[in-house]
Amino acid sequence: MTTPLLRVRDLTMTFPGRRARSAPVRAVDGVSFEVATGETLGLVGESGCGKSTTGRMIVRLLQPTSGSVEFGGRDIGRLSQRALKPLRTELQMVFQDPHSSLNPRQTVARIISDPLIVQGAAVAEARRRAAELMELVGLIPEHIDRYPHEFSGGQAQRIGIARALATSPRLVVADEPVSALDVSVQAQIVNLMERLQRELGLSYLFIAHDLSVIKRVCDRVAVMYLGRIVEIGAKEHLYTAPAHPYTRALLSAVPLPDPAAERTRERITLLGDPPSPAAPPPGCTFHPRCPKARDICRTEAPALRIAAAGEARQVACHFPESG
């Protein structure tokens, strides 16, 4: 078997409480997955489940509390910033809100070329590369000396993508890259990212809460709930026969384009709100909202294991659906 490009093992992130005596918050609790070269893995779940925190730990914008992040066969989770610097050329991130992630006081030329200059490129060469990248992502190179506020949201996100591509990365962590955009613009950005993946051989960790977008762009999908992965596998299996009750509930909320099918479909309504990560329930963290919960679910946390014989899909549930 070939070594995956990215291997995450038992990744955990605990934040201290906001007040002196408040309980710490375990935002990510033992997350494990792999991303192969050229693959797109989708990471989905409700707001606050730990998706973005996981992405930021992978690119080392956050230091993990525990666990390991192996990139290209090398554990980068504990590297110093100095040792991590050359690896940042291969590992980049696209953020959710394009305008808040771009410096309003810098021109597009400076924004895109900065990663290259930090890595030692000459200013003139970095500017030439920035112009090439603008054209690659569908922007007019002559606008290179404009500022972010002079661009629309979709154009600004293209700038963010160009900045991420400046150092020719192998893996891009896309943190909800289309959720802040209009639907028509979302489709344009998704098409752009798919084209760039084909042309440049990129791998993506695509973080989103929109299951329709995830189905379009991803090869495999990992579903997170309260800091843990509850199901992971090929999108064909996960969308046609979800095994975890939470995955089934998420998919039941996705609108169908056929009005007749939409009227007759089964809708699963979850009870209550997600528990606080500062005080997670014992056992399976989903059991207070699960329609299938039994006594064992309230006392014993299910392990992530193979859902069925002959499948690579894994599910963390004592009573997974068989089909």
Coordinates of N, CA and C in Angstrom, one line a residue, residues 108 112 130-143 151-152 154-163 165 188-189 191-193 195-196 199:
V108 N -3.2 43.3 -4.3 CA -3.3 41.9 -4.7 C -1.9 41.3 -5.0
I112 N -0.6 38.0 -2.9 CA -0.3 36.7 -3.6 C 1.2 36.4 -3.5
A130 N 2.7 36.1 -9.3 CA 1.4 36.6 -8.9 C 0.5 36.9 -10.1
A131 N 1.1 37.5 -11.1 CA 0.3 37.8 -12.3 C -0.1 36.5 -13.0
E132 N 0.7 35.5 -13.0 CA 0.4 34.2 -13.6 C -0.7 33.5 -12.9
L133 N -0.7 33.6 -11.5 CA -1.7 33.0 -10.7 C -3.0 33.7 -10.8
M134 N -3.0 35.0 -11.0 CA -4.3 35.7 -11.2 C -5.0 35.2 -12.5
E135 N -4.2 35.0 -13.5 CA -4.8 34.5 -14.8 C -5.2 33.1 -14.6
L136 N -4.5 32.3 -13.8 CA -4.8 30.9 -13.6 C -6.2 30.7 -12.9
V137 N -6.5 31.6 -12.0 CA -7.8 31.5 -11.2 C -8.9 32.3 -11.8
G138 N -8.7 32.9 -13.0 CA -9.7 33.6 -13.8 C -9.8 35.1 -13.5
L139 N -8.8 35.7 -13.0 CA -8.8 37.1 -12.8 C -7.9 37.8 -13.8
I140 N -8.1 39.1 -14.0 CA -7.4 39.9 -15.0 C -6.0 40.3 -14.4
P141 N -4.9 39.9 -15.0 CA -3.6 40.2 -14.4 C -3.4 41.7 -14.3
E142 N -4.0 42.5 -15.1 CA -3.8 44.0 -15.1 C -4.4 44.6 -13.8
H143 N -5.2 43.8 -13.1 CA -5.8 44.3 -11.8 C -4.9 44.0 -10.6
F151 N -12.8 44.2 -5.3 CA -13.3 43.0 -5.9 C -14.5 42.5 -5.2
S152 N -15.3 41.7 -5.9 CA -16.5 41.1 -5.4 C -16.1 39.9 -4.5
G154 N -16.7 36.7 -4.8 CA -16.2 35.6 -5.6 C -14.8 35.9 -6.1
Q155 N -14.6 37.1 -6.5 CA -13.2 37.5 -7.0 C -12.2 37.4 -5.9
A156 N -12.6 37.9 -4.7 CA -11.8 37.9 -3.5 C -11.4 36.5 -3.1
Q157 N -12.3 35.6 -3.3 CA -12.0 34.2 -2.9 C -11.0 33.6 -4.0
R158 N -11.1 34.0 -5.2 CA -10.1 33.6 -6.2 C -8.8 34.1 -5.9
I159 N -8.7 35.3 -5.3 CA -7.4 35.8 -4.8 C -6.9 35.0 -3.7
G160 N -7.7 34.6 -2.8 CA -7.3 33.7 -1.7 C -6.8 32.4 -2.2
I161 N -7.5 31.8 -3.2 CA -7.0 30.6 -3.8 C -5.7 30.8 -4.5
A162 N -5.5 31.9 -5.2 CA -4.2 32.2 -5.9 C -3.1 32.3 -4.8
R163 N -3.4 32.9 -3.7 CA -2.4 33.0 -2.7 C -2.0 31.6 -2.1
L165 N -2.0 28.9 -3.8 CA -1.3 28.2 -4.8 C 0.1 28.7 -5.1
Q188 N -19.2 28.5 -9.4 CA -18.0 29.0 -10.2 C -16.7 28.6 -9.4
I189 N -16.7 28.8 -8.1 CA -15.5 28.5 -7.3 C -15.3 27.0 -7.2
N191 N -16.2 24.8 -9.5 CA -15.6 24.4 -10.8 C -14.2 24.8 -10.9
L192 N -13.8 25.9 -10.4 CA -12.4 26.4 -10.4 C -11.5 25.4 -9.6
M193 N -12.0 25.1 -8.4 CA -11.1 24.2 -7.6 C -11.0 22.8 -8.2
R195 N -11.0 22.2 -11.5 CA -10.1 22.3 -12.6 C -8.7 22.4 -12.1
L196 N -8.4 23.2 -11.0 CA -7.1 23.3 -10.5 C -6.6 21.9 -10.0
E199 N -5.5 20.0 -13.1 CA -4.3 20.5 -13.8 C -3.0 20.5 -12.9

